[in-house]
């Protein structure tokens, strides 16, 4: 089921908007210009689980311009990316059973969307958490911060 997108986040280029949806739902888009629609995902600390929806608003097939969304500690991002790159598209550019990965969607082609549910117990106030696309070469521009408020 496609969750209603946050109004501001659907505007292309408005990268500073914040992807906050009602309650424990978060929706974010990968835009046609290889960017996320928000630079920040805010998760309500009362949420034990979050429903996260990613939509690829582009038109290209996933092998050419696919996007996923991965959440890790910021400190783990580069090593998770390296292992994801080695894992390949068939594994959605995420190493199997990677304990560093708090949540990840599949790699989506243009026009596709997916909703995942993940537990928030690994998120805390003392570490910094990042979200990014692990498709090779994308994370340098496709990344943001996960905040727990
Ligand atoms: Zn991407």
PDB file of C-alpha atoms in Angstrom, residues 86-148:
ATOM      1  CA  UNK A  86      30.582  -6.334  -3.502  1.00  0.00           C
ATOM      2  CA  UNK A  87      27.218  -8.038  -2.807  1.00  0.00           C
ATOM      3  CA  UNK A  88      25.774  -6.686  -6.054  1.00  0.00           C
ATOM      4  CA  UNK A  89      22.343  -5.806  -7.411  1.00  0.00           C
ATOM      5  CA  UNK A  90      21.003  -9.313  -6.785  1.00  0.00           C
ATOM      6  CA  UNK A  91      21.424  -8.641  -3.051  1.00  0.00           C
ATOM      7  CA  UNK A  92      20.127  -5.061  -3.343  1.00  0.00           C
ATOM      8  CA  UNK A  93      23.677  -3.791  -2.731  1.00  0.00           C
ATOM      9  CA  UNK A  94      23.488  -4.830   0.918  1.00  0.00           C
ATOM     10  CA  UNK A  95      25.596  -7.604   2.416  1.00  0.00           C
ATOM     11  CA  UNK A  96      23.429 -10.481   3.632  1.00  0.00           C
ATOM     12  CA  UNK A  97      22.710 -10.562   7.365  1.00  0.00           C
ATOM     13  CA  UNK A  98      24.678  -7.386   7.929  1.00  0.00           C
ATOM     14  CA  UNK A  99      24.320  -6.508  11.618  1.00  0.00           C
ATOM     15  CA  UNK A 100      25.330  -2.919  10.918  1.00  0.00           C
ATOM     16  CA  UNK A 101      22.234  -2.405   8.758  1.00  0.00           C
ATOM     17  CA  UNK A 102      19.271  -1.200  10.822  1.00  0.00           C
ATOM     18  CA  UNK A 103      16.903  -1.150   7.857  1.00  0.00           C
ATOM     19  CA  UNK A 104      17.024  -1.381   4.095  1.00  0.00           C
ATOM     20  CA  UNK A 105      14.609  -1.478   1.213  1.00  0.00           C
ATOM     21  CA  UNK A 106      15.125  -3.420  -1.986  1.00  0.00           C
ATOM     22  CA  UNK A 107      16.599  -1.587  -4.963  1.00  0.00           C
ATOM     23  CA  UNK A 108      13.655  -0.067  -6.836  1.00  0.00           C
ATOM     24  CA  UNK A 109      13.395   0.776 -10.506  1.00  0.00           C
ATOM     25  CA  UNK A 110      11.662   3.871 -11.850  1.00  0.00           C
ATOM     26  CA  UNK A 111       8.042   4.177 -10.775  1.00  0.00           C
ATOM     27  CA  UNK A 112       8.328   1.491  -8.124  1.00  0.00           C
ATOM     28  CA  UNK A 113       7.703   1.911  -4.425  1.00  0.00           C
ATOM     29  CA  UNK A 114       8.122  -0.290  -1.389  1.00  0.00           C
ATOM     30  CA  UNK A 115       7.234  -0.067   2.276  1.00  0.00           C
ATOM     31  CA  UNK A 116       9.342  -1.750   4.917  1.00  0.00           C
ATOM     32  CA  UNK A 117       8.735  -2.084   8.620  1.00  0.00           C
ATOM     33  CA  UNK A 118      11.686  -1.923  10.974  1.00  0.00           C
ATOM     34  CA  UNK A 119      12.292  -1.878  14.718  1.00  0.00           C
ATOM     35  CA  UNK A 120      13.760   1.258  16.241  1.00  0.00           C
ATOM     36  CA  UNK A 121      15.535  -0.385  19.176  1.00  0.00           C
ATOM     37  CA  UNK A 122      18.972   0.094  17.576  1.00  0.00           C
ATOM     38  CA  UNK A 123      18.425   3.827  17.220  1.00  0.00           C
ATOM     39  CA  UNK A 124      19.557   5.934  20.150  1.00  0.00           C
ATOM     40  CA  UNK A 125      20.402   9.493  21.042  1.00  0.00           C
ATOM     41  CA  UNK A 126      24.152   9.043  21.505  1.00  0.00           C
ATOM     42  CA  UNK A 127      25.026   7.808  18.001  1.00  0.00           C
ATOM     43  CA  UNK A 128      24.506   9.570  14.698  1.00  0.00           C
ATOM     44  CA  UNK A 129      22.509   7.627  12.123  1.00  0.00           C
ATOM     45  CA  UNK A 130      22.526   8.047   8.392  1.00  0.00           C
ATOM     46  CA  UNK A 131      20.327   6.970   5.532  1.00  0.00           C
ATOM     47  CA  UNK A 132      21.664   6.516   2.039  1.00  0.00           C
ATOM     48  CA  UNK A 133      21.273   4.746  -1.284  1.00  0.00           C
ATOM     49  CA  UNK A 134      23.797   1.918  -1.612  1.00  0.00           C
ATOM     50  CA  UNK A 135      23.596   1.696  -5.415  1.00  0.00           C
ATOM     51  CA  UNK A 136      27.257   2.137  -6.436  1.00  0.00           C
ATOM     52  CA  UNK A 137      28.221   5.780  -6.692  1.00  0.00           C
ATOM     53  CA  UNK A 138      24.958   7.185  -5.351  1.00  0.00           C
ATOM     54  CA  UNK A 139      25.613   7.628  -1.641  1.00  0.00           C
ATOM     55  CA  UNK A 140      27.884  10.638  -2.110  1.00  0.00           C
ATOM     56  CA  UNK A 141      24.795  12.656  -3.049  1.00  0.00           C
ATOM     57  CA  UNK A 142      21.990  10.368  -1.896  1.00  0.00           C
ATOM     58  CA  UNK A 143      22.387  10.536   1.869  1.00  0.00           C
ATOM     59  CA  UNK A 144      20.896  12.190   4.891  1.00  0.00           C
ATOM     60  CA  UNK A 145      20.523  12.076   8.636  1.00  0.00           C
ATOM     61  CA  UNK A 146      18.132   9.975  10.702  1.00  0.00           C
ATOM     62  CA  UNK A 147      16.987  11.817  13.803  1.00  0.00           C
ATOM     63  CA  UNK A 148      15.107  10.396  16.752  1.00  0.00           C
TER      64      UNK A 148
END
